Structure formats: C-alpha cells, structure tokens
Short mmCIF file of C-alpha atoms in Angstrom, two decimals:
data_model
loop_
_atom_site.label_atom_id
_atom_site.label_comp_id
_atom_site.label_asym_id
_atom_site.label_seq_id
_atom_site.Cartn_x
_atom_site.Cartn_y
_atom_site.Cartn_z
CA MET A 112 -26.71 41.86 40.41
CA LEU A 113 -22.99 42.91 39.47
CA VAL A 114 -22.29 43.89 42.94
CA LYS A 115 -24.22 40.90 44.50
CA SER A 116 -22.95 38.19 42.30
CA ASP A 117 -20.04 35.70 42.63
CA ILE A 118 -16.85 36.65 40.53
CA ASN A 119 -17.58 34.54 37.25
CA THR A 120 -21.10 35.86 37.10
CA ALA A 121 -19.63 39.41 37.61
CA LYS A 122 -17.25 38.52 34.72
CA VAL A 123 -20.08 37.32 32.51
CA ILE A 124 -22.04 40.41 33.14
CA THR A 125 -19.11 42.72 32.27
CA LEU A 126 -18.77 40.78 29.02
CA ILE A 127 -22.30 41.33 28.27
CA GLY A 128 -21.74 44.96 28.80
CA CYS A 129 -18.80 45.13 26.38
CA MET A 130 -21.20 43.17 23.68
CA ALA A 131 -23.89 45.62 24.27
CA SER A 132 -21.87 48.53 23.76
CA ASP A 133 -19.88 47.33 20.88
CA LEU A 134 -21.72 46.10 18.05
CA LEU A 135 -18.80 44.50 16.10
CA PHE A 136 -17.78 42.81 19.46
CA PHE A 137 -21.25 41.35 19.71
CA GLU A 138 -21.46 40.00 16.19
CA PHE A 139 -18.16 38.25 16.69
CA MET A 140 -19.47 36.70 19.72
CA TYR A 141 -22.60 35.76 18.07
CA GLU A 142 -21.44 34.58 14.81
CA VAL A 143 -18.19 32.86 15.84
CA PHE A 144 -18.09 32.41 19.48
CA ARG A 145 -21.68 30.91 19.65
CA GLN A 146 -21.01 28.80 16.30
CA LYS A 147 -18.04 27.19 17.74
CA LEU A 148 -19.74 26.29 20.83
CA TYR A 149 -22.58 24.86 19.01
CA MET A 150 -20.42 22.68 16.61
CA GLY A 151 -18.15 21.52 19.49
CA ASP A 152 -15.05 23.16 18.11
CA GLU A 153 -12.92 24.17 21.10
CA MET A 154 -10.45 26.22 19.32
CA LEU A 155 -10.41 29.91 18.70
CA THR A 156 -7.77 30.93 16.19
CA ASP A 157 -6.69 33.83 14.36
CA ALA A 158 -8.13 32.57 11.25
CA ASP A 159 -11.66 32.51 12.75
CA TRP A 160 -11.06 36.32 13.24
CA ASN A 161 -9.53 36.82 10.01
CA ILE A 162 -12.66 35.29 8.44
CA PHE A 163 -15.10 37.25 10.41
CA PHE A 164 -13.35 40.50 9.92
CA LYS A 165 -13.04 39.91 5.92
CA ASP A 166 -16.86 39.11 6.03
CA LYS A 167 -17.45 42.45 7.97
CA GLN A 168 -15.29 44.61 5.66
CA GLU A 169 -17.51 43.25 2.75
CA GLN A 170 -20.73 44.15 4.67
CA SER A 171 -19.59 47.72 6.03
CA ASP A 172 -18.02 50.39 4.40
CA LYS A 173 -16.65 51.76 7.95
CA VAL A 174 -15.20 48.43 8.63
CA ALA A 175 -13.45 48.35 5.26
CA GLY A 176 -11.99 51.55 5.94
CA PHE A 177 -10.12 50.12 9.09
CA SER A 178 -6.38 49.96 8.72
CA ASP A 179 -4.47 46.99 9.38
CA SER A 180 -3.12 48.02 12.65
CA THR A 181 -6.84 48.90 13.77
CA ASN A 182 -7.75 45.30 12.74
CA GLU A 183 -4.84 43.99 14.81
CA ARG A 184 -5.71 46.14 17.83
CA LEU A 185 -9.36 45.08 17.62
CA ARG A 186 -8.21 41.09 17.23
CA GLN A 187 -5.89 41.82 20.30
CA ALA A 188 -8.59 43.69 22.53
CA TYR A 189 -11.37 41.17 21.64
CA PHE A 190 -9.16 37.99 22.57
CA ARG A 191 -7.96 39.90 25.81
CA THR A 192 -11.48 40.45 26.71
CA LEU A 193 -12.65 36.98 26.15
CA PHE A 194 -9.41 35.70 28.29
CA GLU A 195 -10.09 38.26 30.99
CA ALA A 196 -13.81 36.95 31.28
CA GLY A 197 -12.44 33.25 31.59
CA MET A 198 -14.01 32.73 28.12
CA ILE A 199 -10.86 31.43 26.56
CA THR A 200 -7.32 30.19 27.53
CA ASP A 201 -4.61 32.52 27.31
CA SER A 202 -2.28 30.50 25.17
CA LYS A 203 -1.84 32.51 21.99
CA LYS A 204 -1.57 29.28 19.80
CA ASP A 205 -3.83 27.30 21.95
CA ARG A 206 -7.07 29.20 22.61
CA ARG A 207 -9.68 26.87 23.97
CA LEU A 208 -13.09 28.06 24.46
CA VAL A 209 -14.69 27.84 27.86
CA LYS A 210 -18.30 27.65 28.13
CA PRO A 211 -19.62 29.75 30.97
CA ILE A 212 -22.11 28.60 33.45
CA ILE A 213 -24.67 31.29 33.54
CA ASP A 214 -26.50 32.20 36.59
CA PRO A 215 -30.23 31.40 36.23
CA ASP A 216 -31.23 34.79 37.62
CA LEU A 217 -28.92 36.42 34.97
CA LYS A 218 -30.44 34.15 32.15
CA TYR A 219 -33.93 35.55 33.45
CA LEU A 220 -32.90 39.12 33.42
CA LEU A 221 -31.47 38.87 29.85
CA GLN A 222 -34.85 37.39 28.73
CA LYS A 223 -36.93 39.75 30.63
CA ASN A 224 -35.14 42.64 29.08
CA ALA A 225 -35.12 41.23 25.32
CA MET A 226 -31.37 40.41 25.32
CA GLU A 227 -31.74 36.74 24.92
CA LYS A 228 -29.24 36.82 21.95
CA TYR A 229 -26.50 37.80 24.47
CA TYR A 230 -27.22 34.58 26.47
CA LEU A 231 -27.06 32.62 23.04
CA ALA A 232 -23.85 34.18 22.10
CA LEU A 233 -22.21 32.89 25.34
CA THR A 234 -23.84 29.42 25.49
CA GLY A 235 -23.82 28.47 21.93
CA GLU A 236 -27.41 27.59 22.24
CA ARG A 237 -29.61 27.82 19.28
#
C-alpha cells in the first residue's frame, strides 16, 4: 500500500511504522496527540512533552534513567517526525495539530491487523 498510495497516505503509513517500532512514541501519540485532537486543542507545546515525559519517568525506571540531553533529543525527533508526516506545523512556538485524512483502505488494514489503536491515535477518535 505504501508504494501505491498518494504522498499523504504514504506519510501516514510511515508514521504508523515509527509508532509501531517505538513504544514511547506510540504512547506519546496515543496519550497526548489523540487527546488534544479529541478535546479540540490545536496546539502542541513543549509543556505537553514535559508533562508526558515526567509521567513516563514515574512509570518506567528505564525512562527515568534518560539524561536531560536524551529527553531533549527525543522531543526534537518526535516533533520533527510529526512535522515531516504533516501532523503539525513547523513553527517552534506555534505547533498546530493537523488531523490527517486516513485512506479507508488503510483504516481497514489497521482494523484487520489489530492495529486500530494507531488509527485512534492519529484521528483523536474514541
């Protein structure tokens, strides 16, 4: 599907691949990005990251062991990934969320492969 789809769908598929290979990124998308879309909050801030990361530090000794520089590199990488996928605007002070249009075939494939949480993370649906 990646090869045959339009560029926006290809970006969404690639983002799903990132979420599938990085549990912390998936949790960020599911717990922060999804919630913001659901609540109609269009802004993604550094404070959102800081709250999320602090919660994860309390839940995981591994994450608690990350240095401040690792935390910062993760934040930058995640925000850059979201920008490249078209999910946020690039402005560092005005990161607006962009709800993707999910191809119905992709939605079906996610449901068929027990990956509906990825769809929910991207769309803000409950």
